[in-house]
Amino acid sequence: MPARDAQIPPLDELLAGAHVVSLPMRVKFRGIMERESLLLQGPAGWGEFCPFPEYGDAEASRWLAAAVEAGWQGFPEPLRSRIPVNATVPAVPAAQVPDVLARFGRVDAVKIKVAERGQTLDDDAARVAAVRSALPDAALRVDANGGWDAPAAVTALTRLSDVGLEYAEQPVPTIDGLAEVRARLRDAGTPVPVAADESVRKEDDPLKVARAGAADLIVVKVAPLGGVRRALDIVAQAGLPAVVSSALDTSVGIRAGLALAASLPDLPYACGLGTVSLFASDITRDPLTADDGAITLRDAAADPGLLEQYKAAPERRDWWLERLRRVHAHLTR
């Protein structure tokens, strides 16, 4: 169910402060080279509504609830002001790894995409080895986005564990599969903790994975969970360590992720909030990118000139505004 902590403003109020942008990527990520987003300006600041195009209105309604929280309610009081973040390496050839890492500056943790469709385990192993070669002391984590089945995941993680892995994120698509992979790795003495991402944010009940004992930790993202406050509640109920991550957001969306990371009672892992570095441009003149492995908590306001420069084509703007209308109707019915 979508979060309803904040009253949803009337549609006309959302449309009055809506801006649709299309931002170029430096490297392909999730198969795209441009990221579209609908930004909303409210009385408390800016919110971001950018569910991926394949998501239905019910799932997208949580993203709108999160945007409304950011723009109309604001965030909880922070417990910390400096948030450690990881670098993110997409499923690029190993030879491109140094160039990708260079955009993040100094980092202590790296998330590496694996199990990309059309690639092999050899490709994954070469990419992971290239990261380890560049950063001998960094904490490395891999993210398969559910791209393996259980036997393939066990085989892959056994091989990749040779470089030392902090954890493996969503190696298989289902909760039962996560439990199986976790048990088989444990029985084999392979020291790779299992993290759940999609099995938290895409389930109708985000606590299923914790009740099933299917993960050692959970990945939480503000937008897919319906806002900072709802994410905090899910982490508290799950009783598992949490990693805060993003959904390929602009700095406006990253600001919400930082608010969650700043409000958690414990923050044991570097956060996946460094993805603005994957964009060729952002919508603010002061992007929320890492400095010396962390991002200092601060607000992110969209710049009028950048909103104009990167405004989406008219037909894409119309597509997003129609989506906003549908999702708003779903959220308020």
Coordinates of C-alpha atoms in Angstrom, one line a residue, residues 4-245:
R4 CA -0.3 8.2 3.3
D5 CA 1.5 10.1 6.1
A6 CA 1.2 13.4 4.2
Q7 CA -2.0 14.6 2.7
I8 CA -1.8 14.4 -1.1
P9 CA -2.2 17.9 -2.7
P10 CA -4.8 18.4 -5.4
L11 CA -3.7 17.5 -8.9
D12 CA -3.7 21.1 -10.1
E13 CA -1.3 22.0 -7.3
L14 CA 1.1 19.3 -8.4
L15 CA 0.8 20.3 -12.1
A16 CA 1.6 23.9 -11.3
G17 CA 5.0 23.0 -10.0
A18 CA 5.8 20.2 -12.4
H19 CA 8.9 20.1 -14.7
V20 CA 9.9 17.1 -16.9
V21 CA 13.5 16.7 -17.7
S22 CA 15.7 14.3 -19.7
L23 CA 19.2 14.1 -18.4
P24 CA 22.1 12.5 -20.4
M25 CA 24.0 9.6 -18.8
R26 CA 27.8 9.2 -19.0
V27 CA 27.5 5.4 -19.3
K28 CA 24.6 3.1 -20.1
F29 CA 22.7 2.2 -16.9
R30 CA 19.7 -0.1 -16.9
G31 CA 19.9 0.0 -20.7
I32 CA 19.4 3.7 -21.0
M33 CA 21.6 6.7 -21.9
E34 CA 19.0 9.3 -20.9
R35 CA 17.1 9.5 -17.6
E36 CA 13.7 11.1 -17.6
S37 CA 12.2 12.5 -14.4
L38 CA 9.3 14.7 -13.3
L39 CA 10.2 17.2 -10.7
L40 CA 7.7 18.8 -8.4
Q41 CA 8.1 22.1 -6.5
G42 CA 6.2 22.3 -3.3
P43 CA 6.1 24.6 -0.2
A44 CA 8.7 22.5 1.6
G45 CA 11.1 22.0 -1.3
W46 CA 11.5 19.8 -4.4
G47 CA 10.3 16.3 -4.9
E48 CA 11.1 13.8 -7.6
F49 CA 8.7 11.4 -9.4
C50 CA 10.7 9.1 -11.7
P51 CA 9.4 5.5 -11.6
F52 CA 10.8 3.6 -14.5
P53 CA 8.5 3.5 -17.5
E54 CA 7.6 -0.2 -17.1
Y55 CA 6.2 0.3 -13.6
G56 CA 2.4 0.2 -13.3
D57 CA 0.4 2.9 -11.7
A58 CA 0.0 1.1 -8.4
E59 CA 3.7 0.7 -7.9
A60 CA 4.4 4.2 -9.2
S61 CA 2.0 5.6 -6.6
R62 CA 4.6 5.0 -3.9
W63 CA 7.1 7.1 -5.8
L64 CA 4.5 9.9 -5.9
A65 CA 3.9 9.6 -2.2
A66 CA 7.6 10.0 -1.6
A67 CA 7.8 13.1 -3.9
V68 CA 4.9 14.6 -2.0
E69 CA 6.6 14.0 1.3
A70 CA 9.7 15.8 0.1
G71 CA 7.9 18.7 -1.5
W72 CA 5.0 19.3 0.9
Q73 CA 6.0 17.7 4.3
G74 CA 9.8 17.8 4.5
F75 CA 12.0 15.3 6.2
P76 CA 12.6 14.1 9.7
E77 CA 15.3 15.7 11.9
P78 CA 18.7 14.2 11.0
L79 CA 20.9 12.3 13.4
R80 CA 24.0 12.8 11.2
S81 CA 25.1 15.3 8.6
R82 CA 27.7 13.4 6.6
I83 CA 26.7 10.2 4.7
P84 CA 29.3 7.7 3.5
V85 CA 28.5 6.6 -0.1
N86 CA 29.7 3.9 -2.5
A87 CA 30.7 4.3 -6.1
T88 CA 28.6 2.4 -8.6
V89 CA 30.1 0.6 -11.6
P90 CA 27.6 -0.4 -14.3
A91 CA 28.0 -3.5 -16.4
V92 CA 30.8 -1.9 -18.5
P93 CA 33.8 -3.8 -19.9
A94 CA 36.6 -4.2 -17.5
A95 CA 38.8 -1.8 -19.5
Q96 CA 36.3 1.0 -18.7
V97 CA 36.3 0.5 -14.9
P98 CA 39.1 3.0 -14.2
D99 CA 37.3 5.8 -16.1
V100 CA 34.0 5.1 -14.2
L101 CA 35.7 5.0 -10.8
A102 CA 37.6 8.3 -11.6
R103 CA 34.3 10.2 -11.6
F104 CA 33.6 9.3 -8.0
G105 CA 36.9 10.5 -6.4
R106 CA 38.1 8.7 -3.3
V107 CA 35.7 6.0 -2.2
D108 CA 35.8 3.2 0.4
A109 CA 33.0 1.0 -1.1
V110 CA 31.9 0.1 -4.6
K111 CA 28.8 -1.6 -5.9
I112 CA 29.4 -3.5 -9.1
K113 CA 26.6 -4.5 -11.5
V114 CA 26.7 -8.2 -12.5
A115 CA 24.4 -10.7 -14.3
E116 CA 23.7 -8.3 -17.1
R117 CA 21.7 -9.9 -19.9
G118 CA 23.9 -10.8 -22.8
Q119 CA 27.0 -11.0 -20.7
T120 CA 28.8 -13.9 -19.1
L121 CA 30.2 -14.8 -15.7
D122 CA 33.7 -14.2 -17.2
D123 CA 32.6 -10.6 -18.0
D124 CA 31.5 -10.2 -14.4
A125 CA 34.6 -11.7 -13.0
A126 CA 36.8 -9.4 -15.1
R127 CA 34.8 -6.3 -14.0
V128 CA 35.0 -7.2 -10.4
A129 CA 38.7 -8.0 -10.6
A130 CA 39.3 -4.6 -12.3
V131 CA 37.6 -2.8 -9.4
R132 CA 39.7 -4.8 -6.9
S133 CA 42.9 -4.0 -8.8
A134 CA 42.1 -0.3 -8.8
L135 CA 40.9 -0.3 -5.1
P136 CA 42.7 -3.0 -3.1
D137 CA 41.2 -1.9 0.2
A138 CA 37.7 -1.0 -0.7
A139 CA 34.6 -2.9 0.3
L140 CA 33.1 -4.5 -2.8
R141 CA 29.5 -5.5 -3.2
V142 CA 27.8 -6.9 -6.3
D143 CA 24.3 -6.4 -7.5
A144 CA 22.7 -8.9 -9.8
N145 CA 19.2 -7.3 -9.9
G146 CA 17.7 -10.8 -9.7
G147 CA 19.5 -11.9 -12.9
W148 CA 20.6 -15.4 -11.8
D149 CA 18.7 -18.5 -10.8
A150 CA 19.8 -20.2 -7.6
P151 CA 22.4 -22.6 -9.0
A152 CA 24.0 -19.9 -11.2
A153 CA 24.0 -17.5 -8.2
V154 CA 25.9 -20.0 -6.0
T155 CA 28.4 -20.7 -8.8
A156 CA 28.9 -17.0 -9.6
L157 CA 29.2 -15.9 -6.0
T158 CA 31.6 -18.7 -5.1
R159 CA 33.9 -17.5 -7.9
L160 CA 33.5 -13.8 -7.2
S161 CA 34.1 -14.2 -3.5
D162 CA 37.8 -14.8 -4.2
V163 CA 38.3 -11.0 -4.3
G164 CA 36.3 -10.5 -1.0
L165 CA 32.7 -9.4 -1.2
E166 CA 30.9 -7.3 1.5
Y167 CA 27.6 -8.7 0.2
A168 CA 25.6 -9.8 -2.9
E169 CA 22.5 -7.8 -3.7
Q170 CA 19.4 -9.5 -5.0
P171 CA 21.2 -12.5 -6.7
V172 CA 17.9 -14.1 -7.6
P173 CA 14.4 -12.7 -8.2
T174 CA 12.3 -14.5 -5.5
I175 CA 12.3 -14.6 -1.7
D176 CA 12.4 -18.4 -1.7
G177 CA 15.4 -18.2 -4.1
L178 CA 17.2 -15.8 -1.8
A179 CA 16.7 -18.1 1.1
E180 CA 18.1 -21.0 -0.9
V181 CA 21.1 -19.1 -2.1
R182 CA 21.8 -17.9 1.4
A183 CA 21.6 -21.4 2.9
R184 CA 23.8 -23.0 0.1
L185 CA 26.5 -20.3 0.5
R186 CA 26.4 -20.8 4.3
D187 CA 26.6 -24.6 4.0
A188 CA 29.5 -24.3 1.6
G189 CA 31.4 -21.9 3.8
T190 CA 31.3 -19.2 1.2
P191 CA 31.4 -15.9 3.2
V192 CA 29.0 -13.8 1.1
P193 CA 26.1 -12.2 2.9
V194 CA 22.8 -11.9 0.9
A195 CA 21.1 -8.5 0.6
A196 CA 17.5 -8.1 -0.6
D197 CA 16.5 -5.1 -2.7
E198 CA 13.7 -5.9 -5.2
S199 CA 12.3 -8.4 -2.7
V200 CA 11.7 -5.5 -0.3
R201 CA 10.7 -2.6 -2.6
K202 CA 8.6 -4.5 -5.2
E203 CA 6.7 -6.8 -2.8
D204 CA 3.2 -5.9 -1.6
D205 CA 4.6 -6.7 1.9
P206 CA 8.2 -5.4 2.2
L207 CA 8.6 -7.4 5.5
K208 CA 8.2 -10.8 3.8
V209 CA 11.9 -11.2 3.2
A210 CA 12.8 -10.6 6.9
R211 CA 10.1 -13.1 8.1
A212 CA 11.4 -15.7 5.7
G213 CA 15.0 -15.4 6.9
A214 CA 16.0 -14.9 3.3
A215 CA 18.5 -12.1 3.7
D216 CA 21.3 -10.9 6.0
L217 CA 20.5 -7.2 5.2
I218 CA 18.0 -5.2 3.3
V219 CA 18.4 -2.4 0.7
V220 CA 16.0 0.5 1.1
K221 CA 15.1 3.1 -1.4
V222 CA 13.0 6.1 -0.5
A223 CA 10.9 6.5 -3.6
P224 CA 9.8 2.8 -4.2
L225 CA 8.9 2.5 -0.5
G226 CA 6.7 5.6 -0.4
G227 CA 8.9 8.1 1.5
V228 CA 11.5 8.5 4.2
R229 CA 9.1 7.9 7.1
R230 CA 7.7 4.7 5.7
A231 CA 11.2 3.4 4.9
L232 CA 12.2 4.1 8.5
D233 CA 9.3 2.1 9.7
I234 CA 10.1 -0.8 7.4
V235 CA 13.7 -0.9 8.6
A236 CA 12.6 -0.8 12.3
Q237 CA 10.1 -3.7 11.7
A238 CA 12.5 -5.8 9.7
G239 CA 15.1 -5.8 12.4
L240 CA 17.9 -6.3 9.8
P241 CA 20.9 -4.0 8.9
A242 CA 19.9 -1.6 6.1
V243 CA 21.7 -0.1 3.2
V244 CA 20.2 3.1 1.8
S245 CA 20.3 3.3 -2.0

